[in-house]
CSV table of C-alpha atoms in Angstrom, one decimal:
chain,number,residue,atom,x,y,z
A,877,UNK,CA,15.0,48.8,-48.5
A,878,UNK,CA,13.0,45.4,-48.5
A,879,UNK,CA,11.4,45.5,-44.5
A,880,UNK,CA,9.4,42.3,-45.5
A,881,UNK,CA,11.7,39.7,-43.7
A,882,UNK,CA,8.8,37.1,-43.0
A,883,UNK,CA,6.6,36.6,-40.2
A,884,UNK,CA,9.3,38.2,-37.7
A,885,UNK,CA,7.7,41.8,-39.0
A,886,UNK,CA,4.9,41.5,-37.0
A,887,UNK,CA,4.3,40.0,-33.4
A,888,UNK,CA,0.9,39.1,-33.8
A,889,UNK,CA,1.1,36.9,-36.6
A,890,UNK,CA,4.0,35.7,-34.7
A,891,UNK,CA,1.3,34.9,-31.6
A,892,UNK,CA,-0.7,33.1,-34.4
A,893,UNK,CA,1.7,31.0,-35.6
A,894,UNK,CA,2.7,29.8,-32.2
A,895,UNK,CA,-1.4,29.0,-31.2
A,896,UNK,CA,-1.7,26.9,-34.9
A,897,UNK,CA,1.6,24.9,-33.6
A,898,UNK,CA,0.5,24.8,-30.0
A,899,UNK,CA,-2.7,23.2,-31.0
A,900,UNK,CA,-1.3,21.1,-33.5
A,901,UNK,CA,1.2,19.8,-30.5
A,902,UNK,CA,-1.2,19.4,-27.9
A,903,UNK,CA,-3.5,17.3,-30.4
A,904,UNK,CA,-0.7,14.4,-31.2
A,905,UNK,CA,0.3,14.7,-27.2
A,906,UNK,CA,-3.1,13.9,-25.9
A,907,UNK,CA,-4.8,12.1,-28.6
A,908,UNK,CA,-6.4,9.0,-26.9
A,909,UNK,CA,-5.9,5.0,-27.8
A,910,UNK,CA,-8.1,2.5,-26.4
A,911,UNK,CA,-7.0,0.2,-23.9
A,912,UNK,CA,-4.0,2.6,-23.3
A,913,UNK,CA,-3.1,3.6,-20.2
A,914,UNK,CA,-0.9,7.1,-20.2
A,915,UNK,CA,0.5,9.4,-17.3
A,916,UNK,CA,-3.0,11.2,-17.0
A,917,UNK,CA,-5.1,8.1,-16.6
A,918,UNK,CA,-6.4,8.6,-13.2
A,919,UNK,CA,-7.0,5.3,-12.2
A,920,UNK,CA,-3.5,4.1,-12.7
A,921,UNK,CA,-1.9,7.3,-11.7
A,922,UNK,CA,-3.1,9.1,-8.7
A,923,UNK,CA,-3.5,12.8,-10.0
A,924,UNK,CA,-2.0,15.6,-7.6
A,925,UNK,CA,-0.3,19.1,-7.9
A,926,UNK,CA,3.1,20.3,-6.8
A,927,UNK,CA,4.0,24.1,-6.0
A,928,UNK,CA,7.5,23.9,-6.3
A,929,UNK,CA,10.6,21.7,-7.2
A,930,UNK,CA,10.5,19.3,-4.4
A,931,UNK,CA,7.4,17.5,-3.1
A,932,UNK,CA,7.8,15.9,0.5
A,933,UNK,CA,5.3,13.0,1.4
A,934,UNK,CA,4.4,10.9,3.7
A,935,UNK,CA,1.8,8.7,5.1
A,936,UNK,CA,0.6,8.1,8.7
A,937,UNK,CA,-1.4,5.4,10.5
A,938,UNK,CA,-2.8,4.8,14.0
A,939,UNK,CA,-4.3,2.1,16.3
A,940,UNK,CA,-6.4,0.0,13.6
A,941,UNK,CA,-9.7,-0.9,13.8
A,942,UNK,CA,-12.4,1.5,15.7
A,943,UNK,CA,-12.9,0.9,20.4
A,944,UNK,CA,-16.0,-1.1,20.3
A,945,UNK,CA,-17.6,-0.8,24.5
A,946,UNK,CA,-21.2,-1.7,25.6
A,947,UNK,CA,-20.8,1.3,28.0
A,948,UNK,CA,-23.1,4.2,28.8
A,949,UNK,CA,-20.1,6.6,29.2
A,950,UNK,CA,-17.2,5.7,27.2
A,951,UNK,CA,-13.4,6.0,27.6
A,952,UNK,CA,-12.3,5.9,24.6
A,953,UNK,CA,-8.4,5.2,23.6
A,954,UNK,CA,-6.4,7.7,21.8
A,955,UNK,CA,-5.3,7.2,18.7
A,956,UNK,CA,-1.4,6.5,18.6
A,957,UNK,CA,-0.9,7.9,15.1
A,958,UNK,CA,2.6,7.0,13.5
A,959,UNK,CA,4.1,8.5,10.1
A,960,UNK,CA,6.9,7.9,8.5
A,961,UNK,CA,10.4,10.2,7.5
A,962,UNK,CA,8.9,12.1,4.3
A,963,UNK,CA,9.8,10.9,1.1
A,964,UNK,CA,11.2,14.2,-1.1
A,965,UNK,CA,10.3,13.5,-4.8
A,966,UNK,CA,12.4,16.1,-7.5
A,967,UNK,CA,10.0,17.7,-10.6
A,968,UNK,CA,11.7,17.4,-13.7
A,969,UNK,CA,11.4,19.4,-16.2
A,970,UNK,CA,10.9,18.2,-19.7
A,971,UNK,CA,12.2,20.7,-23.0
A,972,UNK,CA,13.2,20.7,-26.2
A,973,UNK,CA,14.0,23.7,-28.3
A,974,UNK,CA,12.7,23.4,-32.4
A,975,UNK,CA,14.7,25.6,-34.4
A,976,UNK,CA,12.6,26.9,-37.9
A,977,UNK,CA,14.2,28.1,-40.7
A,978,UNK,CA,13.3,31.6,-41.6
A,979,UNK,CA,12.9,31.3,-45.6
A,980,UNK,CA,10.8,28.5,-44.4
A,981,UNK,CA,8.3,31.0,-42.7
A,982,UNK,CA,8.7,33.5,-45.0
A,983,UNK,CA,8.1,30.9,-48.3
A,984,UNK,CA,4.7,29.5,-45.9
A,985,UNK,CA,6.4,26.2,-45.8
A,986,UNK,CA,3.8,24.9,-42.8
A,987,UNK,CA,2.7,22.2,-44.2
A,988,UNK,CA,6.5,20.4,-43.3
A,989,UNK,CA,6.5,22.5,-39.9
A,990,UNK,CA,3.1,21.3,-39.4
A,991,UNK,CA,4.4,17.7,-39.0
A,992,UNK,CA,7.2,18.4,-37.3
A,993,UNK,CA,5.1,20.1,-34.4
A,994,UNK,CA,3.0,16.9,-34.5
A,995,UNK,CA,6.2,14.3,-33.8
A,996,UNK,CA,7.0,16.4,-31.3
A,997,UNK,CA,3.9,16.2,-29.8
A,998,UNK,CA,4.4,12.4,-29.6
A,999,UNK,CA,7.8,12.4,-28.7
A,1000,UNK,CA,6.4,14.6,-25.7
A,1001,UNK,CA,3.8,12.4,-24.9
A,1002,UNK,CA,6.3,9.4,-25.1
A,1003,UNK,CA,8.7,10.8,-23.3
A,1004,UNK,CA,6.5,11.8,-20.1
A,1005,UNK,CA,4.7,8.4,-20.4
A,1006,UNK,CA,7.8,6.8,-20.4
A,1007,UNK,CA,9.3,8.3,-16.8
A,1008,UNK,CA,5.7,7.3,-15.6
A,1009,UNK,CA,5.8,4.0,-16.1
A,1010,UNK,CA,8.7,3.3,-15.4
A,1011,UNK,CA,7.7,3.9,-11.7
A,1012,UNK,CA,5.8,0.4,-11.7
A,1013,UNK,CA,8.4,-1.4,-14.3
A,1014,UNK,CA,11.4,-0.7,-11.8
A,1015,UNK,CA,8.5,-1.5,-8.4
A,1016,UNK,CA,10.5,-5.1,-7.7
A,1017,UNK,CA,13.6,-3.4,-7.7
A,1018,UNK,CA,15.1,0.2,-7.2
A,1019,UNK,CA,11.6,1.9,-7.2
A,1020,UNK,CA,11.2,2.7,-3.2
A,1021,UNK,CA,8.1,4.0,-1.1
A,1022,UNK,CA,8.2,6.0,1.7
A,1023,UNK,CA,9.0,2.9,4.0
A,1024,UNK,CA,12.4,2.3,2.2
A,1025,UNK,CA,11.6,-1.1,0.5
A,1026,UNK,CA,10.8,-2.2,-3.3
A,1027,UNK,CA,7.3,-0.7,-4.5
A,1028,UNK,CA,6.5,-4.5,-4.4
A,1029,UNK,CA,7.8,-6.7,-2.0
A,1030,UNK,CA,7.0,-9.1,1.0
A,1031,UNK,CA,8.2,-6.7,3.7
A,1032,UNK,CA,6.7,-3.4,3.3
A,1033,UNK,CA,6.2,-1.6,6.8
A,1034,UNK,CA,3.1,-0.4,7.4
A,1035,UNK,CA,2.9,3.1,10.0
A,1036,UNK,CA,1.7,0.9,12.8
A,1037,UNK,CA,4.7,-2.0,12.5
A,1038,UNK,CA,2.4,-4.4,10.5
A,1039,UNK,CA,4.3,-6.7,7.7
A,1040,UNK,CA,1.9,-6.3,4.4
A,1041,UNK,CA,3.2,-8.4,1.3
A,1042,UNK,CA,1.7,-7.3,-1.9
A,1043,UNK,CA,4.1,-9.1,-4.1
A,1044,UNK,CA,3.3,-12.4,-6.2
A,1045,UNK,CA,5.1,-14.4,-8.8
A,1046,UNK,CA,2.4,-16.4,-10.8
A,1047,UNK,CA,2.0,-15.6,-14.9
A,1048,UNK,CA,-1.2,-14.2,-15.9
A,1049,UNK,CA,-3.9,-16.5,-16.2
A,1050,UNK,CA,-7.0,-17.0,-14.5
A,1051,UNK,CA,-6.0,-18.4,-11.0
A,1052,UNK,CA,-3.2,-16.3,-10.7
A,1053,UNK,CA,-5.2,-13.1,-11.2
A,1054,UNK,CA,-7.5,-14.8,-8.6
A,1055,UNK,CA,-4.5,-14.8,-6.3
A,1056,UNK,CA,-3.6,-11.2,-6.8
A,1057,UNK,CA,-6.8,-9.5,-6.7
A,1058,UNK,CA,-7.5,-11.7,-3.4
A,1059,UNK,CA,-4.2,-10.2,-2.3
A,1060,UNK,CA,-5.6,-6.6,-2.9
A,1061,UNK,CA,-8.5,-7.5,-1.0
A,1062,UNK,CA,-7.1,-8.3,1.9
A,1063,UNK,CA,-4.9,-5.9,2.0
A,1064,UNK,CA,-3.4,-4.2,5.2
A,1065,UNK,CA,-4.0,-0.1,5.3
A,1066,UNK,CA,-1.1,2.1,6.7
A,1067,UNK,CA,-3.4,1.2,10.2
A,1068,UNK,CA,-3.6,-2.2,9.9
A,1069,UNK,CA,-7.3,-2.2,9.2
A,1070,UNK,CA,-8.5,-4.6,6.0
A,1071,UNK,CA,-10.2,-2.1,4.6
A,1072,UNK,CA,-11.5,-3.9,1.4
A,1073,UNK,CA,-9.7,-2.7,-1.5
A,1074,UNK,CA,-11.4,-3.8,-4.8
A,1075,UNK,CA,-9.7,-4.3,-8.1
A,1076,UNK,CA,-10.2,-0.9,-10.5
A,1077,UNK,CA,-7.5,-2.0,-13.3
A,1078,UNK,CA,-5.2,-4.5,-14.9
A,1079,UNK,CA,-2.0,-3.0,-16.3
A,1080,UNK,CA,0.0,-5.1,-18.4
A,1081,UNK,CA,3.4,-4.9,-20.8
A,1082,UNK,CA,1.6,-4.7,-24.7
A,1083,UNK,CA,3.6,-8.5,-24.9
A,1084,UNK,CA,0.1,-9.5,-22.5
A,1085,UNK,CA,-2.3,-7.6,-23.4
A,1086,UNK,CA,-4.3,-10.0,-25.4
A,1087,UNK,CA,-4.1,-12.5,-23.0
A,1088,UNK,CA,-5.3,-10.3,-19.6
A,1089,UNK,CA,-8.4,-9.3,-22.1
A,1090,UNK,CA,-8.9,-12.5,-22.4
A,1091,UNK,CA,-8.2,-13.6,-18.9
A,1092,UNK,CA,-10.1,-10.6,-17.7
A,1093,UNK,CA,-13.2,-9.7,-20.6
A,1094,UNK,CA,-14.1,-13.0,-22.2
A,1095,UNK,CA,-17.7,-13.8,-21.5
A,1096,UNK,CA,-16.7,-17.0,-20.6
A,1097,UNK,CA,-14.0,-18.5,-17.9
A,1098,UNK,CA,-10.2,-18.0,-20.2
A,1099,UNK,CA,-8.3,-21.4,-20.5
A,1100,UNK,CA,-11.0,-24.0,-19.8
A,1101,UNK,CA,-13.1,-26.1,-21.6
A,1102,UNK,CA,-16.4,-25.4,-19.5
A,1103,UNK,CA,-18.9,-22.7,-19.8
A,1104,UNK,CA,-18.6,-21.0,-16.2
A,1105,UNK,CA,-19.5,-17.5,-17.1
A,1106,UNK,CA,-16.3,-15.5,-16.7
A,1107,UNK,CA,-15.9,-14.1,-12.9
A,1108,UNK,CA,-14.1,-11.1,-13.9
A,1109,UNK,CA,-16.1,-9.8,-16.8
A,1110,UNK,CA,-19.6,-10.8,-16.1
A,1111,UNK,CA,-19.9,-10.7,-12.5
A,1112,UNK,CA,-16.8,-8.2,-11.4
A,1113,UNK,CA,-16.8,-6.6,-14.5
A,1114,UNK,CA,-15.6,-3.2,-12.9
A,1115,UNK,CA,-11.7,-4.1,-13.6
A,1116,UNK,CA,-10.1,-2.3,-16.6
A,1117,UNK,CA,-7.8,-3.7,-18.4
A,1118,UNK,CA,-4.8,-1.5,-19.9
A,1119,UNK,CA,-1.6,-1.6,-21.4
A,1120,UNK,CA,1.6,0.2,-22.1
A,1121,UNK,CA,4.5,-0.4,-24.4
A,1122,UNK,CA,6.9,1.3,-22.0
A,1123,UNK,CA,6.6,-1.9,-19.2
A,1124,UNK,CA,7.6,-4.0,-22.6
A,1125,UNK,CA,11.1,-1.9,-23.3
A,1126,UNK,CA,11.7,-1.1,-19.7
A,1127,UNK,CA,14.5,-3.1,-19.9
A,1128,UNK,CA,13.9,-5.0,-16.6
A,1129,UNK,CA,14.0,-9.0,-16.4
A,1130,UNK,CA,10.3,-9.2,-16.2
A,1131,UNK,CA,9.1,-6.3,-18.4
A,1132,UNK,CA,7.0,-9.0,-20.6
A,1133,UNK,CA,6.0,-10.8,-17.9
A,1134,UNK,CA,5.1,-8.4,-14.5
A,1135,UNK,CA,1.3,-7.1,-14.3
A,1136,UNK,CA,-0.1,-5.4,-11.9
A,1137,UNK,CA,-3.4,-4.6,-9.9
A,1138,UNK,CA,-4.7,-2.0,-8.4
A,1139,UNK,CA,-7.7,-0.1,-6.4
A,1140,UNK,CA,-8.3,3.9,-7.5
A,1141,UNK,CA,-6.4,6.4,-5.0
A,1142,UNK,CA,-3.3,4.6,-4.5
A,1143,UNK,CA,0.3,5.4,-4.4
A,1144,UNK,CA,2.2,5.7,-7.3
A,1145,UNK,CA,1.6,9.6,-8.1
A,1146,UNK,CA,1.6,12.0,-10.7
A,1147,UNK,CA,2.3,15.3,-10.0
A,1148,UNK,CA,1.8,18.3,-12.1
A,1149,UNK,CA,3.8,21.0,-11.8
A,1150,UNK,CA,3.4,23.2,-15.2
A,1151,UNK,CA,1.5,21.4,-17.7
A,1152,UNK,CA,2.7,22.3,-21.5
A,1153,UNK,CA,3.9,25.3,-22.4
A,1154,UNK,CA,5.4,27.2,-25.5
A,1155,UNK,CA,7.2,29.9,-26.2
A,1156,UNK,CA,7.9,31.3,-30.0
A,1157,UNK,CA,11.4,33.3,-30.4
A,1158,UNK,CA,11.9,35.6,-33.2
A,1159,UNK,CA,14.5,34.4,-36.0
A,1160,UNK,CA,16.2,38.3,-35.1
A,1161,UNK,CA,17.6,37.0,-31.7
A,1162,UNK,CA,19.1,33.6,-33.5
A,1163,UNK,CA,23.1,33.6,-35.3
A,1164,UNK,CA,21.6,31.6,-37.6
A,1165,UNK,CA,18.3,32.9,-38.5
A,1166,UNK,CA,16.0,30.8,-37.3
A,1167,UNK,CA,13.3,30.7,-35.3
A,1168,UNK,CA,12.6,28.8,-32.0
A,1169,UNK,CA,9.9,26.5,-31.2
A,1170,UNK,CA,10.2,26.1,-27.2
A,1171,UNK,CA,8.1,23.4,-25.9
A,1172,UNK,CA,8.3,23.1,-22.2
A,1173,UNK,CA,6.5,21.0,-19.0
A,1174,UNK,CA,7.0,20.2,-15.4
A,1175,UNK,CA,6.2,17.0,-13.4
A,1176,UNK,CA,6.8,14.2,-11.4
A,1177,UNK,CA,5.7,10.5,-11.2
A,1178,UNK,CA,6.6,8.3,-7.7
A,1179,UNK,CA,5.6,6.0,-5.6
A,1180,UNK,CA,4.6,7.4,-1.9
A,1181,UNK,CA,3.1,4.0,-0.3
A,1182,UNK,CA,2.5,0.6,-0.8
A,1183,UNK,CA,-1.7,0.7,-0.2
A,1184,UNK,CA,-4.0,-0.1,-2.9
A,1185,UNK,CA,-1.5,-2.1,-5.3
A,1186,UNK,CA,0.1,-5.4,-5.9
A,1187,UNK,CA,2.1,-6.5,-8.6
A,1188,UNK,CA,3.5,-9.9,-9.9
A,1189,UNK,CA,6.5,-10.0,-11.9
A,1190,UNK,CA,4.6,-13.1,-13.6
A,1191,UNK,CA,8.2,-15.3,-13.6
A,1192,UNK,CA,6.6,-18.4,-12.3
């Protein structure tokens, strides 16, 4: 009797196989573009861990600005601190299940498994990318923070019963990127204390990319015919500027036209529940002789509170 029945025979080449296709996968799903923001850049997604399938957040805020007295023995004032219902935010769990042909393992066929393993490493990439942006493609809309209004609106509600806009309208050009990052700077905390946010990216639907590098890197002032040097590259030049294709096919009626702005540590998060994970199942447990390629993760992206953002849906 023939025992040679492919890799199946023996469970440490079976561990081999599975770290070549893990690495192959993890390669395609991380591999970087310039200029392309992704679920993991941290600037445009606040980073954070969850322990289990629910995460519940919140944000507080209390009387504002700091007591200021000329007195030798101070009494100072409490602080009334306010925080809202918690917001409860569901982990999802992203799988797919790659069935491989056993005469394919047997006859070495890796090179075609090999590429496989790679698209599946982009489709996993896309996939997660996808549900992360559409947090800010659906923020003028059905994407909520914790204070029960759009991600960008008028009327958001800060903890102490301040009214904080951080929603504009104007395309992207040079003035109306003045108008949003001046927005951003004067920006309300959860207190009700201007606390100075400053402008760490510019993420934009592929369809304006060109023109927020230009707005935003040119050495010179975009869409004039004078030689100002530009504000935003040569004397701010700390603002990124980033795009990704998934604002573009959102779907939404501004998804070639919103942008957004944003200060480092705000609140649309990521969280990571189980980062990727694989498991190889022996063709001998599969009706139809196959193996199994099990690719699995767990995470979340939402939007918690309003602070540090604002976003234009660029319509006017």
């Amino acid at each position: 009797m023939n025992n040679n029945s492919g890799i199946g025979s023996n469970s440490n080449i079976l561990v081999l196989v599975q770290t070549y296709l893990d690495r192959l996968f993890t390669g395609e799903a991380n591999e970087a573009r310039e200029g392309q923001a992704t679920r993991l850049d941290p600037v445009v997604f606040t980073q954070d861990t969850a322990s289990n399938a629910f995460v519940n957040s919140t944000v507080q805020g209390g009387n504002g600005y700091f007591q200021t007295t000329t007195n030798d023995v101070p009494v100072p004032e409490e602080d009334n601190v306010n925080a809202f219902n918690p917001k409860v935010t569901a982990v999802l769990q992203f799988l797919k299940n790659l069935p491989i042909s056993r005469t394919f393992m047997a006859d070495q066929q890796m090179s075609s498994v090999s590429k496989q393993v790679k698209e599946e490493g982009k489709a996993w990439a896309a996939t997660t990318d996808r549900n992360a942006v559409n947090v800010y493609a659906n923020g003028f809309a059905s994407q909520t923070t914790v204070d029960g209004v759009a991600l960008f609106s008028n009327s958001h509600l800060a903890a102490n019963g301040a009214t904080v806009d951080n929603l504009e309208t104007g395309s992207l050009n040079d003035e109306n990127l003045n108008t949003v990052v001046n927005s951003l700077r004067k920006q309300l905390n959860q207190s009700g204390v201007s606390i100075g946010y400053n402008p760490d990216f510019l993420f934009t639907p592929v369809a304006l990319h060109r023109t927020g590098m230009a707005v935003a890197k040119s050495v010179l002032r975009a869409g004039t015919g004078n030689n100002d040097l530009n504000y935003w590259s040569e004397l701010f030049p700390g603002m990124k500027v980033v795009y990704n294709r998934f604002l573009d096919l959102s779907g939404t009626a501004q998804a070639t036209t919103n942008y957004f702005v944003g200060a480092k540590n705000h609140g649309v998060t990521r969280f990571d529940r189980e980062g990727f994970s694989s498991t190889m199942v022996d063709w001998q447990y599969n009706a139809n002789d196959q193996y199994l390629y099990k690719m699995r993760s767990r995470e979340a992206v939402d939007s918690i509170f309003y602070n540090g953002l604002v976003g234009s849906t660029g319509a006017a």
